[in-house]
Every structure is written in structure tokens, then in C-alpha cells.
């Protein structure tokens, strides 16, 4: 048998419960449901608060009993749930709770001073289904309006409009002096605004009532005593932050970079905690309300976001310092610089994400932030192009690893030892002990000769012998030098070559080549010196000698003239 759907008759009052469970949303599929949900919840709030006051008056306890605390928690929960009947989309997410509670109390006091509408005359689900409330509903005789919005599941929801919420203070000022429909004399909005917060014991309300009239008078939606309490706590907060920053600036910095980075996180962490305590006291104890509390919440949220972002950046720096301090990582190496860079960039990205979330909670749309960051990032990239080029050059040096700290190398016309490879530049100590700083963008494009990474060093020299050297002496020198090199275990015999290279202008030029099995440049120089001394001994022992630049002039003028006469030519 098919299940039949029962539709309430036209004009019948819908009897949906306010909530089937604490997690159930308010029924607001029609103006009638929304109005009924709002009035039921606010009536329950009134009953819970009155019951809490009565229970507190029946005992002499200074602090709330468990029963009183439970009643206050129930009242606060109902207040928060009643805010779901309001369109708070234009309110910053960080302020929606406080603005919503104040708006609920304002709307309750306004409705209590207006004629009670006939629930049967308010459009219900049947009228909504028939299309009679597509444009919302207006409370008869007022400008209090409900608008139709699309719910999360696509079904229609009816909420008190954004314009209505913004104009509630004006509406309240117009009806404030009118008598309540129930004949009551208690103004819950005024008592809530000018009294202490719900976190304060109910007994403290008596102390507030005993204050002079001028301290309980309202000034910009807050009582004078609330302004005084706010000023006192603001001064305390400022003093605490000043002391923290002064301590941070004057304390002795530890030598250990890890400890130093961790200690630098203390001040921003304490500042973030003090801001949270400051906001909690102003909200739940002093009970600041309205636009002022909303603005205060946004300011505190912004300051907390900055403090947390600083903590995140310092935390990533501390992690980088921990990694770099490990024995296997050289502090001035390219690996250490890259570790610092990666973790700093990650810290900045995470901190930026935290700030973006905070800005979004302040009511600024994220897509606007992303768009502005894109345009700003492009402008920043153009402004810091040389720095970016050096950064990219540093990445290339890390990827290719042509040199590392401690390597002896040649680049351009400079020869020296690499002392530091940074994110922006590389420092090289020259042979004359001068320190040369080269931008990474230039260094990465140079032709670099890394002598340290040689697995061997080449002896390549020329022997210039005098022309008086006989052919037998020359052959003997060549054979003995080659044999001496091949039998030396420090020389690779397959690379030895000794030969007559050229008949020079003033010498017989011999080429001597051989690969020394030593990667250390200093050790190679000592080996080459020893071998060259032995070569000199071979040359001298053979009866020859080394040539030096010289020229021979032949003076034969007389013989030249006689030859010319014999040939019949003029001399």
C-alpha cells in the first residue's frame, strides 16, 4: 500500500518541534516555521534565565550552583540556535555569534512590543508549495521582513533578512518605550547588554545593580562600568605586551641557534594567549556587545593571526636550525643553505595560509585575497628580479653541484677556495687571501674548473736543451726520463710520454707528460718538484745542459765581397 503524504489544511498551525535533537537544524522551510521557532526559543531563553535568577536568589552561594550553571548554559545554547533564523551572511564569520545573540535579543524585545500576529495568517509549507511566499514575507504593519534563501540541500529556507538585522537597533529605539504585550517589566536586551556576561555568577548581577546610576547608564550600547572595565583590561594588556617585547629585546641571546630560535617563539606565543584571554574577559565577563564587540573581535583576530604567523615562521626556522646543527651537515654548505631556504619558504607559506584564513573570518572573500596576491606577486617579482635571479642561480648550483664549500676552483680569471655558498651569492677566497663575492646568477653561468675533484693531476712540461746536445745524448735523455717516470709508482705508466717536440729557435724542445696519481693539489706540487729535480740530474749526467734564449751573429764581410767579385756582381 502506497504511503500517503498528509498536507496540513490551509491556515492550520504547523506543530513541528523546534529541534528533534540537539544536532537538528531549526525548521525554517516556511515563514510560519521560522517565526514559530524563533518565538519558542526566545521564550525558552527567558524561562531559563528567570529560573536561574530565582535559583540563585534562593541560596547564599557566591558562585553558581550546578543547577544555575545548567540553566545558563541552556539559555546560551538556545540563544545561539535562535541566531540560525537570521541572515547573517554580511557579518564577518568571527563576529556572527556575538552579533547574532544581540540581534536575537533585540528582535525578541521588538516583537514583544508589537501586536501578536496570527500564526494561521503567516504562510506555511502549503502556501510555500503553492508559490505564495516566493519573495519572502513581511510582518504586517512593520518593515521586519523574511527572505527566501536556498538551503544546503536545495530546499527553501526563510530567514529574517539582512536588512532587517542591520536595522534592528533602529526598530528597537522606536518601540523601546512601548509596553510589553505580556505586561512584563523586564527588558532582556537591556539587562543583557548592561549586565555582566553569562560566564559571571548570577550573584554578581546584584553587585552591578548596586552600582551608582551613572555607572549603569548606557553609552553607545555599553554601560559606563563596562567601558571602565574595558579600558582597565586594555591597559593591562598593553603593559603585558610592552614588558614581553622589552624582555625579548634585552635578554641575552643563547649561542646555540636551536635554543635561540625556540626562545624567540615565547613572546609571540604569550601575546597570542594574552589576546585570547583579553577577548574572553571582555566578551563573557564584561559582556561587551553590539558593533563595538564585533570590531574588537576583528582587531584581536588580526593581531592573533600575526602572532601565530610569527610563531609558525620561527618554528620552521627552529626546525631548520636543528637539521643544520647535525654533524653530517656543514653549516656553510649549499645543503645547509637549501635546508634553511626550503623550511623558511614552507614557514612563510603556512603563515600566509593562517593569515588568509583569519582574513576570511574577518569577512574578506578568499578569492579577492588570491587575486590581490596574484597581482601583488607579479609586481613584487618584477621589483625583485635580480634577487630572484640569484635565488634561481643558487638552485642551479645545488642541482648541478659544480662546487662545494672547501673546493679549490677556477672561474673566469679567478682562482681560489670556495668558503660559502649562500642564497644570493658565493664567496671565494683567492690565492692572495682576498675574499671575492660573486652573484649566484653570474657564478652559475660561468665555466668552472674544479681542481679539488680531480682524481689525478697532469705533469706537462717542456725541456729546452742546447743545440750542442748530440743525437746520442738526446736519445739517452729521452729514454732515461721516460724510464724514470714509468718506474715511479706514483705515475700512471700508460700516460707517460717523452719525445722531441720541436726544433726551437734556440733549443731542442722535449715534451714530458705523465699523470700523477694524486688528487690533492699540494701533494701533486711536491711530487712534481721531486720529479723535475730528477730530470735535471739526468740532463746534467748525460753531459748536456738547458738552453736559454740566445742568438749567434756571423761576421763574414770580406769573404762575402770576394765571392761577389768572382761572380761579376757588385759587392
Coordinates of C-alpha atoms in Angstrom, one line a residue:
X1 CA 0.0 0.0 0.0
X2 CA 1.5 3.4 -1.0
X3 CA 2.3 5.8 1.7
X4 CA 0.2 8.9 1.6
X5 CA 1.6 12.3 2.4
X6 CA -0.6 14.4 4.7
X7 CA -0.7 18.1 4.0
X8 CA -1.9 20.4 6.7
X9 CA -5.1 22.2 5.8
X10 CA -4.9 25.8 4.8
X11 CA -4.4 28.1 7.8
X12 CA -3.6 25.3 10.2
X13 CA -0.7 25.9 12.6
X14 CA 2.3 23.7 11.9
X15 CA 3.4 21.9 15.0
X16 CA 6.9 20.9 14.0
X17 CA 9.2 20.7 17.0
X18 CA 11.9 23.3 17.3
X19 CA 14.5 20.6 17.2
X20 CA 14.2 16.8 17.3
X21 CA 17.7 16.6 18.8
X22 CA 20.5 19.0 19.8
X23 CA 22.1 18.5 16.4
X24 CA 18.9 19.0 14.4
X25 CA 18.6 22.3 12.4
X26 CA 15.7 24.6 13.1
X27 CA 12.6 24.0 10.9
X28 CA 12.5 27.1 8.7
X29 CA 11.0 25.8 5.5
X30 CA 8.3 28.4 5.7
X31 CA 7.8 31.9 7.3
X32 CA 5.5 30.3 9.9
X33 CA 8.1 27.7 10.9
X34 CA 10.8 30.3 11.2
X35 CA 8.6 32.7 13.3
X36 CA 7.4 29.8 15.5
X37 CA 11.0 28.5 16.0
X38 CA 12.2 32.0 16.9
X39 CA 9.5 32.7 19.4
X40 CA 9.7 29.3 21.1
X41 CA 13.5 29.5 21.5
X42 CA 13.4 33.1 22.9
X43 CA 10.6 32.1 25.3
X44 CA 12.7 29.2 26.5
X45 CA 15.7 31.6 26.9
X46 CA 13.6 33.9 29.0
X47 CA 12.3 31.0 31.2
X48 CA 15.8 29.6 31.7
X49 CA 17.3 32.9 32.7
X50 CA 14.4 33.7 35.1
X51 CA 14.7 30.3 36.6
X52 CA 18.5 30.8 37.1
X53 CA 17.9 34.1 38.8
X54 CA 15.3 32.6 41.1
X55 CA 17.5 29.6 42.0
X56 CA 20.4 31.9 42.7
X57 CA 18.3 34.1 44.9
X58 CA 17.2 31.0 47.0
X59 CA 20.8 30.3 48.1
X60 CA 23.6 32.4 49.6
X61 CA 26.3 30.9 47.3
X62 CA 28.5 33.5 45.7
X63 CA 29.3 31.2 42.7
X64 CA 26.7 29.5 40.6
X65 CA 25.4 26.1 41.7
X66 CA 25.3 23.2 39.2
X67 CA 21.6 23.8 38.6
X68 CA 22.1 27.5 37.9
X69 CA 25.0 26.8 35.6
X70 CA 23.0 24.3 33.7
X71 CA 20.1 26.8 33.2
X72 CA 22.5 29.4 32.0
X73 CA 24.2 27.0 29.5
X74 CA 20.8 26.0 28.2
X75 CA 19.8 29.7 27.8
X76 CA 23.0 30.4 25.9
X77 CA 22.5 27.3 23.7
X78 CA 19.0 28.4 22.8
X79 CA 20.2 31.9 22.0
X80 CA 22.9 30.6 19.7
X81 CA 20.4 28.3 18.0
X82 CA 17.9 31.2 17.5
X83 CA 20.6 33.0 15.5
X84 CA 20.1 30.5 12.7
X85 CA 16.8 32.3 12.0
X86 CA 18.7 35.4 11.0
X87 CA 20.5 36.1 7.7
X88 CA 24.0 37.0 9.0
X89 CA 25.8 36.5 5.7
X90 CA 27.0 40.1 5.6
X91 CA 28.5 39.8 9.1
X92 CA 32.1 38.6 9.4
X93 CA 32.3 35.0 10.5
X94 CA 34.4 35.9 13.5
X95 CA 31.6 38.2 14.8
X96 CA 28.5 36.2 13.8
X97 CA 28.0 34.7 17.3
X98 CA 28.1 37.9 19.2
X99 CA 26.2 39.9 16.6
X100 CA 23.6 37.1 16.3
X101 CA 22.9 36.9 20.0
X102 CA 22.5 40.7 20.3
X103 CA 20.2 40.7 17.3
X104 CA 18.1 37.8 18.7
X105 CA 17.6 39.8 21.9
X106 CA 16.7 42.9 20.0
X107 CA 14.2 41.2 17.8
X108 CA 12.6 39.5 20.8
X109 CA 12.1 42.8 22.6
X110 CA 10.7 44.4 19.4
X111 CA 8.2 41.5 18.8
X112 CA 7.1 41.6 22.5
X113 CA 6.0 45.2 22.0
X114 CA 4.1 44.6 18.8
X115 CA 0.7 43.0 18.3
X116 CA 1.0 39.3 18.2
X117 CA 0.5 38.1 14.6
X118 CA -2.0 35.3 13.8
X119 CA 0.2 32.2 13.1
X120 CA -2.5 30.9 10.7
X121 CA -2.1 34.1 8.7
X122 CA 1.7 33.5 8.2
X123 CA 2.5 31.4 5.1
X124 CA 3.1 27.8 6.0
X125 CA 4.5 24.9 4.0
X126 CA 1.3 24.5 2.0
X127 CA 1.4 28.2 0.9
X128 CA 5.1 27.9 0.1
X129 CA 4.4 24.9 -2.0
X130 CA 1.7 26.8 -3.8
X131 CA 4.2 29.6 -4.6
X132 CA 2.6 32.3 -2.3
X133 CA 5.8 33.2 -0.5
X134 CA 8.4 33.1 -3.2
X135 CA 9.5 36.7 -2.4
X136 CA 9.5 36.2 1.3
X137 CA 7.1 37.6 3.9
X138 CA 6.8 40.9 5.8
X139 CA 5.4 41.1 9.4
X140 CA 2.1 43.1 9.0
X141 CA 2.4 46.7 9.9
X142 CA 6.2 46.6 10.0
X143 CA 9.4 46.6 7.9
X144 CA 10.5 43.3 9.5
X145 CA 11.0 41.0 6.6
X146 CA 11.8 37.4 5.9
X147 CA 13.6 36.4 2.7
X148 CA 13.7 33.1 0.9
X149 CA 17.1 31.6 0.5
X150 CA 18.2 28.2 -0.8
X151 CA 19.3 25.8 1.9
X152 CA 22.3 23.4 1.8
X153 CA 20.1 20.6 0.5
X154 CA 18.4 22.8 -2.1
X155 CA 15.2 23.2 -0.1
X156 CA 13.8 26.8 0.7
X157 CA 14.7 28.4 4.0
X158 CA 13.1 31.6 5.3
X159 CA 15.3 33.9 7.4
X160 CA 14.9 37.4 8.8
X161 CA 16.5 39.4 6.1
X162 CA 20.0 41.0 6.2
X163 CA 18.4 44.5 6.0
X164 CA 16.1 43.7 9.0
X165 CA 19.1 42.5 11.1
X166 CA 21.0 45.7 10.3
X167 CA 18.0 47.9 11.2
X168 CA 17.1 46.1 14.5
X169 CA 18.7 48.8 16.7
X170 CA 16.7 51.5 14.9
X171 CA 13.5 49.4 15.3
X172 CA 14.2 48.8 19.0
X173 CA 14.8 52.6 19.6
X174 CA 11.3 53.3 18.1
X175 CA 9.4 50.7 20.3
X176 CA 11.6 50.7 23.4
X177 CA 9.1 52.9 25.4
X178 CA 6.1 50.8 24.4
X179 CA 4.7 48.4 27.0
X180 CA 5.4 44.7 26.5
X181 CA 2.5 42.6 25.3
X182 CA 2.8 40.3 28.2
X183 CA 2.8 43.1 30.7
X184 CA 6.3 42.3 31.9
X185 CA 8.7 45.0 33.0
X186 CA 12.0 43.2 32.3
X187 CA 13.9 44.2 29.2
X188 CA 16.1 41.2 28.5
X189 CA 18.1 43.1 25.9
X190 CA 19.0 46.0 28.2
X191 CA 19.7 43.6 31.1
X192 CA 21.9 41.5 28.8
X193 CA 23.8 44.5 27.4
X194 CA 24.3 46.4 30.6
X195 CA 24.9 43.4 32.9
X196 CA 27.9 41.1 33.3
X197 CA 28.3 38.2 30.9
X198 CA 26.8 34.8 31.3
X199 CA 30.2 33.4 32.5
X200 CA 29.9 35.6 35.6
X201 CA 28.0 34.1 38.6
X202 CA 24.3 35.3 38.7
X203 CA 25.1 36.7 42.2
X204 CA 27.3 39.4 40.5
X205 CA 24.2 40.9 39.0
X206 CA 23.3 42.2 42.4
X207 CA 26.6 44.0 42.7
X208 CA 26.0 45.6 39.3
X209 CA 22.6 46.7 40.4
X210 CA 24.1 48.3 43.4
X211 CA 26.4 50.5 41.3
X212 CA 25.6 54.2 41.0
X213 CA 23.1 55.1 38.3
X214 CA 25.7 56.9 36.3
X215 CA 27.9 53.8 36.1
X216 CA 24.9 51.7 34.9
X217 CA 23.8 54.3 32.3
X218 CA 24.1 53.3 28.7
X219 CA 26.7 54.9 26.4
X220 CA 27.0 53.6 22.8
X221 CA 25.3 50.3 23.7
X222 CA 27.6 49.7 26.7
X223 CA 27.3 50.6 30.3
X224 CA 29.8 53.1 31.8
X225 CA 31.1 50.4 34.1
X226 CA 31.7 48.2 31.1
X227 CA 33.7 51.0 29.4
X228 CA 35.8 51.4 32.5
X229 CA 36.4 47.6 32.8
X230 CA 37.4 47.5 29.1
X231 CA 39.8 50.4 29.5
X232 CA 41.4 48.8 32.5
X233 CA 41.9 45.4 30.8
X234 CA 43.2 47.2 27.6
X235 CA 45.9 49.0 29.7
X236 CA 46.8 45.7 31.4
X237 CA 47.2 44.0 28.0
X238 CA 49.3 46.8 26.6
X239 CA 51.6 46.8 29.6
X240 CA 52.0 43.0 29.4
X241 CA 52.8 43.1 25.7
X242 CA 55.3 46.0 26.3
X243 CA 57.0 44.0 29.1
X244 CA 57.2 40.9 26.8
X245 CA 58.7 42.8 23.9
X246 CA 61.1 44.7 26.1
X247 CA 62.2 41.4 27.7
X248 CA 62.6 39.9 24.2
X249 CA 64.8 42.8 23.1
X250 CA 67.0 42.9 26.1
X251 CA 67.5 39.2 27.1
X252 CA 70.9 37.6 26.4
X253 CA 70.7 35.5 23.2
X254 CA 71.8 31.9 23.5
X255 CA 74.8 30.8 21.4
X256 CA 73.0 27.6 20.3
X257 CA 70.9 28.6 17.2
X258 CA 68.3 25.9 18.0
X259 CA 67.7 27.2 21.5
X260 CA 67.8 30.8 20.2
X261 CA 65.1 30.1 17.7
X262 CA 62.9 28.3 20.2
X263 CA 63.2 31.0 22.8
X264 CA 62.2 33.6 20.2
X265 CA 58.8 31.9 19.9
X266 CA 58.0 32.5 23.6
X267 CA 57.0 36.2 23.2
X268 CA 54.5 35.8 20.2
X269 CA 53.0 32.7 21.8
X270 CA 52.3 34.5 25.1
X271 CA 51.0 37.5 23.1
X272 CA 48.5 35.3 21.3
X273 CA 47.4 33.7 24.6
X274 CA 47.0 37.1 26.2
X275 CA 44.9 38.3 23.3
X276 CA 42.6 35.3 23.7
X277 CA 42.3 35.9 27.4
X278 CA 41.6 39.6 26.8
X279 CA 38.8 38.8 24.3
X280 CA 37.3 36.2 26.6
X281 CA 37.1 38.5 29.6
X282 CA 35.6 41.3 27.5
X283 CA 33.0 39.1 25.9
X284 CA 32.0 36.6 28.6
X285 CA 32.7 38.6 31.8
X286 CA 32.4 42.4 31.0
X287 CA 29.8 41.4 28.3
X288 CA 30.7 44.0 25.6
X289 CA 28.1 43.7 22.9
X290 CA 27.0 45.1 19.5
X291 CA 29.1 46.6 16.9
X292 CA 31.9 47.5 19.3
X293 CA 32.4 43.9 20.4
X294 CA 32.3 42.8 16.7
X295 CA 35.0 45.4 15.9
X296 CA 37.1 44.3 18.9
X297 CA 36.8 40.7 17.8
X298 CA 38.2 41.5 14.4
X299 CA 41.1 43.5 15.8
X300 CA 42.0 40.7 18.2
X301 CA 41.7 38.1 15.4
X302 CA 44.0 40.1 13.2
X303 CA 46.6 40.5 16.0
X304 CA 46.4 36.9 16.9
X305 CA 46.8 35.9 13.2
X306 CA 50.0 37.9 13.0
X307 CA 51.3 36.5 16.3
X308 CA 50.6 32.9 15.2
X309 CA 52.2 33.6 11.8
X310 CA 55.3 34.8 13.5
X311 CA 55.3 31.6 15.7
X312 CA 55.0 29.4 12.6
X313 CA 57.9 31.1 10.8
X314 CA 60.1 30.9 13.9
X315 CA 59.1 27.3 14.4
X316 CA 60.2 26.4 10.9
X317 CA 63.4 28.3 11.5
X318 CA 64.0 26.3 14.6
X319 CA 63.5 23.1 12.7
X320 CA 66.0 24.3 10.1
X321 CA 68.5 25.1 12.8
X322 CA 68.0 21.6 14.3
X323 CA 68.7 19.9 11.0
X324 CA 71.7 22.2 10.1
X325 CA 73.2 21.6 13.6
X326 CA 73.5 17.9 12.9
X327 CA 77.1 16.7 12.5
X328 CA 76.6 15.5 8.9
X329 CA 75.5 18.9 7.7
X330 CA 78.2 21.6 7.2
X331 CA 76.8 25.0 8.4
X332 CA 78.0 27.0 5.4
X333 CA 77.5 24.3 2.7
X334 CA 74.9 24.6 -0.1
X335 CA 72.9 21.8 1.6
X336 CA 72.6 23.8 4.8
X337 CA 71.5 26.9 2.8
X338 CA 69.0 24.9 0.8
X339 CA 67.5 23.4 4.0
X340 CA 67.1 26.9 5.5
X341 CA 65.6 28.1 2.3
X342 CA 63.1 25.3 1.9
X343 CA 61.9 25.4 5.6
X344 CA 61.7 29.2 5.5
X345 CA 59.6 29.2 2.4
X346 CA 57.4 26.5 3.9
X347 CA 57.0 28.6 7.1
X348 CA 56.1 31.6 5.1
X349 CA 53.5 29.6 3.1
X350 CA 51.9 28.1 6.2
X351 CA 51.9 31.5 7.9
X352 CA 50.4 33.1 4.8
X353 CA 47.7 30.4 4.9
X354 CA 46.9 31.2 8.5
X355 CA 46.7 34.9 7.8
X356 CA 44.4 34.2 4.8
X357 CA 42.1 32.1 7.0
X358 CA 42.0 34.9 9.5
X359 CA 41.2 37.5 6.8
X360 CA 38.5 35.2 5.5
X361 CA 37.0 35.0 9.0
X362 CA 37.1 38.8 9.1
X363 CA 34.7 38.8 6.1
X364 CA 37.1 39.3 3.2
X365 CA 36.5 36.8 0.5
X366 CA 39.4 34.4 -0.2
X367 CA 39.1 34.8 -4.0
X368 CA 39.7 38.5 -3.6
X369 CA 42.8 37.8 -1.4
X370 CA 44.1 35.3 -4.0
X371 CA 43.5 37.8 -6.8
X372 CA 45.3 40.6 -5.0
X373 CA 48.2 38.3 -4.1
X374 CA 48.5 37.3 -7.8
X375 CA 48.7 41.0 -8.9
X376 CA 50.9 41.9 -6.0
X377 CA 53.1 38.9 -6.6
X378 CA 53.7 39.9 -10.2
X379 CA 54.6 43.4 -9.2
X380 CA 56.9 42.1 -6.5
X381 CA 58.5 39.6 -8.9
X382 CA 59.3 42.5 -11.3
X383 CA 60.7 44.6 -8.4
X384 CA 63.0 41.9 -7.0
X385 CA 64.0 40.4 -10.3
X386 CA 67.8 40.4 -9.5
X387 CA 67.2 38.7 -6.2
X388 CA 65.0 36.1 -7.9
X389 CA 67.8 35.5 -10.5
X390 CA 70.3 35.0 -7.7
X391 CA 67.9 32.7 -6.0
X392 CA 67.4 30.6 -9.1
X393 CA 71.2 30.6 -9.6
X394 CA 71.6 29.2 -6.2
X395 CA 69.1 26.4 -7.0
X396 CA 71.0 25.7 -10.2
X397 CA 74.3 25.4 -8.1
X398 CA 72.5 23.0 -5.8
X399 CA 71.2 20.9 -8.7
X400 CA 74.4 20.8 -10.7
X401 CA 76.8 20.9 -7.7
X402 CA 79.8 22.1 -9.7
X403 CA 81.5 23.2 -6.4
X404 CA 81.0 22.9 -2.7
X405 CA 82.5 24.6 0.3
X406 CA 86.2 23.9 0.5
X407 CA 86.7 23.2 -3.2
X408 CA 89.7 24.8 -5.0
X409 CA 88.5 26.0 -8.3
X410 CA 88.9 28.4 -11.2
X411 CA 86.1 30.6 -12.7
X412 CA 86.8 33.3 -15.2
X413 CA 90.2 34.7 -14.3
X414 CA 89.8 34.0 -10.6
X415 CA 91.4 31.0 -8.7
X416 CA 90.6 30.3 -5.1
X417 CA 88.8 28.2 -2.5
X418 CA 85.0 28.3 -2.0
X419 CA 84.2 29.4 1.5
X420 CA 80.5 30.0 1.5
X421 CA 77.5 29.3 -0.9
X422 CA 74.5 31.4 0.1
X423 CA 71.1 32.0 -1.3
X424 CA 72.2 35.2 -3.1
X425 CA 75.9 34.9 -3.6
X426 CA 79.0 32.7 -3.4
X427 CA 82.2 33.7 -1.5
X428 CA 85.6 32.6 -2.8
X429 CA 89.0 33.1 -1.0
X430 CA 91.6 33.9 -3.6
X431 CA 95.3 32.9 -3.7
X432 CA 96.2 36.3 -2.4
X433 CA 93.7 35.8 0.6
X434 CA 91.2 38.3 -0.8
X435 CA 87.6 37.4 -0.4
X436 CA 85.7 37.6 -3.7
X437 CA 81.8 37.7 -3.7
X438 CA 80.1 36.5 -6.9
X439 CA 76.4 36.7 -7.5
X440 CA 74.9 33.3 -8.0
X441 CA 73.2 34.4 -11.2
X442 CA 76.7 35.1 -12.7
X443 CA 78.5 32.2 -11.0
X444 CA 76.1 29.6 -12.3
X445 CA 76.7 30.7 -15.9
X446 CA 80.5 30.7 -15.7
X447 CA 82.8 27.9 -16.8
X448 CA 84.1 26.5 -13.6
X449 CA 87.2 24.3 -13.2
X450 CA 87.1 22.3 -10.0
X451 CA 90.6 21.3 -9.2
X452 CA 89.6 19.5 -6.0
X453 CA 87.5 17.0 -7.8
X454 CA 90.4 15.8 -9.9
X455 CA 91.2 12.1 -9.4
X456 CA 94.8 12.8 -10.7
X457 CA 97.0 15.7 -11.8
X458 CA 98.9 16.0 -15.0
X459 CA 102.6 16.8 -15.3
X460 CA 103.0 18.6 -18.7
X461 CA 106.3 20.4 -19.1
X462 CA 108.9 21.2 -21.8
X463 CA 112.7 20.6 -21.6
X464 CA 114.7 23.1 -23.7
X465 CA 118.2 21.6 -24.4
X466 CA 121.1 23.3 -26.0
X467 CA 121.8 22.7 -29.7
X468 CA 125.2 21.5 -28.8
X469 CA 123.5 18.3 -27.5
X470 CA 124.4 15.4 -29.7
X471 CA 121.9 13.0 -31.1
X472 CA 123.2 10.2 -28.9
X473 CA 122.9 12.4 -25.8
X474 CA 119.3 13.4 -26.8
X475 CA 118.2 9.8 -27.2
X476 CA 119.8 8.9 -23.9
X477 CA 118.0 11.7 -22.1
X478 CA 114.6 10.7 -23.6
X479 CA 115.0 7.1 -22.7
X480 CA 116.2 7.7 -19.2
X481 CA 113.4 10.3 -18.4
X482 CA 110.7 8.0 -19.7
X483 CA 112.1 5.1 -17.8
X484 CA 112.3 7.1 -14.6
X485 CA 108.7 8.2 -14.9
X486 CA 107.3 4.7 -15.8
X487 CA 109.0 3.0 -12.8
X488 CA 107.7 5.6 -10.3
X489 CA 104.6 4.0 -8.6
X490 CA 103.1 7.5 -8.2
X491 CA 102.9 7.9 -12.0
X492 CA 100.4 6.1 -14.3
X493 CA 102.9 4.4 -16.8
X494 CA 100.3 4.3 -19.6
X495 CA 100.2 8.1 -19.6
X496 CA 104.0 8.7 -19.8
X497 CA 105.2 10.4 -22.9
X498 CA 108.7 11.9 -23.5
X499 CA 109.6 12.9 -27.1
X500 CA 111.3 15.6 -29.1
X501 CA 108.6 18.1 -29.8
X502 CA 110.2 20.8 -31.8
X503 CA 113.4 22.3 -33.1
X504 CA 113.1 25.7 -31.5
X505 CA 114.8 29.0 -32.3
X506 CA 117.5 28.4 -29.7
X507 CA 116.7 25.0 -28.2
X508 CA 115.8 21.4 -28.7
X509 CA 112.3 21.2 -27.1
X510 CA 111.3 17.9 -25.4
X511 CA 107.8 17.3 -24.2
X512 CA 107.4 15.5 -20.9
X513 CA 103.9 14.3 -19.9
X514 CA 102.6 11.9 -17.2
X515 CA 99.6 11.6 -14.9
X516 CA 100.4 11.8 -11.1
X517 CA 98.1 9.5 -9.1
X518 CA 97.2 12.2 -6.5
X519 CA 94.1 14.4 -6.3
X520 CA 95.5 16.7 -3.7
X521 CA 97.0 19.7 -5.3
X522 CA 99.5 20.4 -2.6
X523 CA 100.8 16.8 -2.7
X524 CA 101.0 17.0 -6.5
X525 CA 103.2 20.0 -6.4
X526 CA 105.6 18.2 -4.1
X527 CA 105.7 15.2 -6.4
X528 CA 106.2 17.3 -9.5
X529 CA 109.1 19.2 -7.8
X530 CA 110.8 15.9 -6.9
X531 CA 110.4 14.5 -10.4
X532 CA 111.7 17.7 -12.1
X533 CA 114.8 17.7 -9.9
X534 CA 115.5 14.1 -11.0
X535 CA 115.0 15.1 -14.6
X536 CA 117.6 17.9 -14.1
X537 CA 120.0 15.3 -12.8
X538 CA 119.5 13.1 -15.9
X539 CA 120.2 16.0 -18.2
X540 CA 123.4 17.0 -16.4
X541 CA 124.6 13.4 -16.1
X542 CA 124.3 13.0 -19.9
X543 CA 126.7 15.9 -20.5
X544 CA 124.1 18.2 -21.9
X545 CA 122.6 21.4 -20.4
X546 CA 119.5 23.5 -20.6
X547 CA 119.2 26.3 -23.2
X548 CA 118.4 29.9 -22.6
X549 CA 117.4 32.4 -25.2
X550 CA 120.4 33.4 -27.3
X551 CA 121.3 34.5 -30.8
X552 CA 124.6 34.0 -32.9
X553 CA 125.8 36.7 -35.2
X554 CA 128.1 35.7 -38.1
X555 CA 130.5 38.5 -39.4
X556 CA 131.9 37.4 -42.8
X557 CA 132.1 40.7 -44.8
X558 CA 135.5 40.0 -46.6
X559 CA 134.5 36.6 -47.8
X560 CA 131.2 37.9 -49.0
X561 CA 132.9 40.6 -51.1
X562 CA 135.4 38.1 -52.7
X563 CA 132.5 35.9 -53.7
X564 CA 130.7 38.8 -55.2
X565 CA 133.7 39.8 -57.4
X566 CA 134.1 36.2 -58.6
X567 CA 130.5 36.2 -59.7
X568 CA 130.8 39.5 -61.5
X569 CA 128.3 41.1 -59.2
X570 CA 128.7 44.3 -57.2
X571 CA 129.5 43.7 -53.6

